[in-house]
Amino acid sequence: MSPVFTVHPVSWHDGEPLLRTVRESVFIREQQVPEELEWDGLDAVCRHILALSPKGEAIGCGRLTPQAQIGRMSVLPEWRRLKVGTAMMEALLADARGRHLPGVLVHAQVHAVPFYRRFDFTEHGETFMDAGIPHIEMRLRF
Ligand SMILES: CC(C)(COP(=O)(O)OP(=O)(O)OC[C@H]1O[C@@H](n2cnc3c(N)ncnc32)[C@H](O)[C@@H]1OP(=O)(O)O)[C@@H](O)C(=O)NCCC(=O)NCCS
């Protein structure tokens, strides 16, 4: 049986410390993303999702920008492949649909393309480098 986790919509105002712990661990330490790229100034205007362990520890997060871009999808290594990312993505997509957006896009790290394809995102254009990591744009129309 999968360990129980929960997902919660949070504002940056309320969730910042916990959201930061996940992104510092996954993007800055694990993936070596430069801090100035990670903290791009958009967080205060984004809608965020936070996943918590049964003990209340932050284990994953993601965000939806006002430009309908889902990003910063991250799950701590020991919690991967347990559907935490799926639960967070479903919550962000429900949020976007509830706001009657025509669709959403992601700048997917190429290794994560299979994850986004499961939600029917499709690739657009060529791969490009961002923070030293190959990416490709993927779009989902509702
Ligand atoms: C990408 C990420 C958020 C996925 O979160 P997750 O909780 O592990 O994903 P899920 O367990 O919900 O996976 C659902 C499905 O997506 C696919 N998937 C997930 N991670 C995958 C990977 N690394 N490679 C290939 N397929 C993957 C699988 O089909 C998986 O189903 P399965 O485990 O039954 O085969 C997580 O791996 C992560 O944080 N990676 C490091 C940060 C990162 O690269 N983020 C993406 C930025 S674009």
Coordinates of C-alpha atoms and ligand atoms in Angstrom, one line a residue:
M1 CA 0.0 0.0 0.0
S2 CA 1.3 3.5 -0.9
P3 CA 2.0 5.7 2.1
V4 CA -0.7 8.3 2.6
F5 CA 0.0 11.8 1.5
T6 CA -2.2 14.8 1.0
V7 CA -2.2 17.7 -1.5
H8 CA -3.2 21.3 -0.7
P9 CA -3.6 24.5 -2.7
V10 CA -1.6 27.2 -0.9
S11 CA -0.8 30.9 -1.6
W12 CA 2.9 31.9 -1.6
H13 CA 2.1 34.1 1.4
D14 CA 1.0 31.1 3.5
G15 CA 3.1 28.3 2.0
E16 CA 6.5 30.0 1.2
P17 CA 8.7 28.2 3.9
L18 CA 7.4 24.7 3.0
L19 CA 7.4 25.3 -0.8
R20 CA 11.0 26.6 -0.5
T21 CA 12.2 23.5 1.3
V22 CA 11.1 21.3 -1.6
R23 CA 12.4 23.5 -4.4
E24 CA 15.7 24.1 -2.6
S25 CA 16.2 20.3 -2.2
V26 CA 15.1 19.2 -5.7
F27 CA 16.0 22.1 -8.0
I28 CA 18.9 23.9 -6.3
R29 CA 20.7 21.1 -4.6
E30 CA 19.8 18.0 -6.6
Q31 CA 19.5 19.5 -10.1
Q32 CA 22.0 22.4 -9.5
V33 CA 19.6 25.1 -10.8
P34 CA 21.1 28.5 -10.0
E35 CA 19.2 30.3 -7.2
E36 CA 18.6 33.4 -9.3
L37 CA 16.8 31.3 -11.9
E38 CA 14.8 29.3 -9.4
W39 CA 13.5 32.4 -7.6
D40 CA 12.2 34.2 -10.7
G41 CA 9.9 36.7 -8.9
L42 CA 6.7 35.0 -10.2
D43 CA 5.8 33.0 -7.1
A44 CA 3.8 35.7 -5.3
V45 CA 1.4 35.8 -8.3
C46 CA 1.2 32.0 -8.9
R47 CA -1.2 29.5 -7.5
H48 CA 0.7 26.8 -5.7
I49 CA 0.1 23.1 -4.7
L50 CA 1.9 21.5 -1.8
A51 CA 2.1 17.8 -1.0
L52 CA 2.5 16.7 2.6
S53 CA 3.6 13.5 4.2
P54 CA 1.5 11.9 7.0
K55 CA 3.8 13.6 9.4
G56 CA 3.1 17.0 7.8
E57 CA 6.5 17.3 6.1
A58 CA 6.6 19.0 2.7
I59 CA 7.3 16.3 0.0
G60 CA 6.3 18.0 -3.2
C61 CA 5.0 21.1 -4.9
G62 CA 4.1 22.8 -8.2
R63 CA 2.6 26.1 -9.4
L64 CA 0.4 27.6 -12.1
T65 CA 1.4 31.1 -13.3
P66 CA -1.1 33.8 -14.5
Q67 CA 0.1 32.9 -18.0
A68 CA -1.3 29.4 -17.6
Q69 CA 2.1 27.8 -17.3
I70 CA 2.4 24.9 -14.9
G71 CA 5.9 24.5 -13.5
R72 CA 8.3 23.8 -10.6
M73 CA 6.8 20.3 -10.4
S74 CA 8.9 18.6 -7.8
V75 CA 8.8 15.6 -5.5
L76 CA 11.4 14.6 -3.0
P77 CA 13.4 11.5 -4.3
E78 CA 12.1 9.1 -1.6
W79 CA 8.5 10.0 -2.6
R80 CA 8.8 9.6 -6.4
R81 CA 6.8 7.1 -8.4
L82 CA 4.1 7.0 -5.7
K83 CA 1.7 9.3 -7.6
V84 CA 2.4 12.4 -5.6
G85 CA 3.2 14.2 -8.9
T86 CA 0.0 12.9 -10.4
A87 CA -2.1 14.2 -7.5
M88 CA -0.5 17.6 -7.7
M89 CA -0.9 17.8 -11.5
E90 CA -4.6 16.8 -11.2
A91 CA -5.2 19.5 -8.6
L92 CA -3.4 22.2 -10.8
L93 CA -5.4 21.1 -13.9
A94 CA -8.7 21.2 -12.0
D95 CA -7.8 24.7 -10.8
A96 CA -7.0 25.8 -14.4
R97 CA -10.2 24.2 -15.8
G98 CA -12.2 25.8 -13.0
R99 CA -10.9 29.2 -14.1
H100 CA -12.0 28.4 -17.7
L101 CA -8.5 28.7 -19.1
P102 CA -8.4 27.3 -22.7
G103 CA -5.4 25.2 -21.8
V104 CA -2.0 25.1 -20.1
L105 CA 1.6 24.7 -21.0
V106 CA 4.8 23.4 -19.4
H107 CA 8.4 23.7 -20.2
A108 CA 9.2 20.1 -19.5
Q109 CA 12.6 18.7 -18.6
V110 CA 13.1 16.2 -21.4
H111 CA 13.4 13.3 -18.9
A112 CA 10.0 14.1 -17.5
V113 CA 8.1 14.1 -20.9
P114 CA 6.6 10.7 -20.2
F115 CA 5.1 12.1 -17.0
Y116 CA 3.4 15.0 -18.8
R117 CA 2.2 12.8 -21.7
R118 CA 0.1 10.8 -19.2
F119 CA -2.0 14.0 -18.9
D120 CA -2.2 14.4 -22.7
F121 CA 0.3 17.2 -23.0
T122 CA 2.0 17.1 -26.4
E123 CA 5.4 18.4 -27.4
H124 CA 5.7 21.7 -29.4
G125 CA 8.9 23.0 -31.1
E126 CA 12.5 22.1 -30.5
T127 CA 14.3 21.2 -27.3
F128 CA 16.0 24.1 -25.6
M129 CA 18.4 24.6 -22.7
D130 CA 17.4 26.3 -19.5
A131 CA 19.5 26.2 -16.4
G132 CA 21.8 23.8 -18.2
I133 CA 18.9 21.2 -18.5
P134 CA 17.3 20.2 -21.8
H135 CA 13.6 21.2 -22.0
I136 CA 10.7 21.1 -24.4
E137 CA 7.5 23.0 -24.5
M138 CA 4.4 20.8 -24.0
R139 CA 0.8 22.0 -24.3
L140 CA -2.6 20.7 -23.2
R141 CA -5.8 22.2 -24.6
F142 CA -8.9 21.6 -22.5
Ligands
LIG1 C1 8.7 14.6 -12.5 C2 8.2 14.3 -11.1 C3 7.6 15.6 -10.5 C4 7.2 13.2 -11.1 O1 6.6 13.0 -9.8 P1 6.2 11.6 -9.3 O2 5.4 11.8 -8.0 O3 7.4 10.7 -9.2 O4 5.3 11.1 -10.4 P2 4.1 10.0 -10.4 O5 4.5 8.9 -9.4 O6 2.8 10.6 -10.2 O7 4.3 9.3 -11.8 C5 3.2 9.1 -12.7 C6 3.7 8.5 -14.0 O8 4.5 9.4 -14.7 C7 5.6 8.7 -15.3 N1 6.8 9.1 -14.7 C8 7.0 9.7 -13.6 N2 8.4 10.0 -13.4 C9 9.0 9.5 -14.5 C10 10.3 9.5 -14.9 N3 11.3 10.0 -14.2 N4 10.6 8.9 -16.1 C11 9.7 8.4 -16.8 N5 8.3 8.4 -16.5 C12 8.0 9.0 -15.3 C13 5.3 7.2 -15.1 O9 4.5 6.7 -16.1 C14 4.6 7.3 -13.8 O10 3.7 6.1 -13.6 P3 4.3 4.8 -13.0 O11 5.2 5.1 -11.9 O12 3.1 4.0 -12.7 O13 5.1 4.2 -14.2 C15 9.4 13.8 -10.1 O14 10.1 12.8 -10.8 C16 10.4 14.9 -9.8 O15 10.3 15.7 -8.9 N6 11.6 14.9 -10.5 C17 12.7 15.9 -10.3 C18 12.3 17.3 -10.6 C19 11.9 17.4 -12.0 O16 12.6 17.0 -12.9 N7 10.7 18.0 -12.2 C20 10.2 18.2 -13.6 C21 10.4 19.5 -14.0 S1 9.8 19.8 -15.7

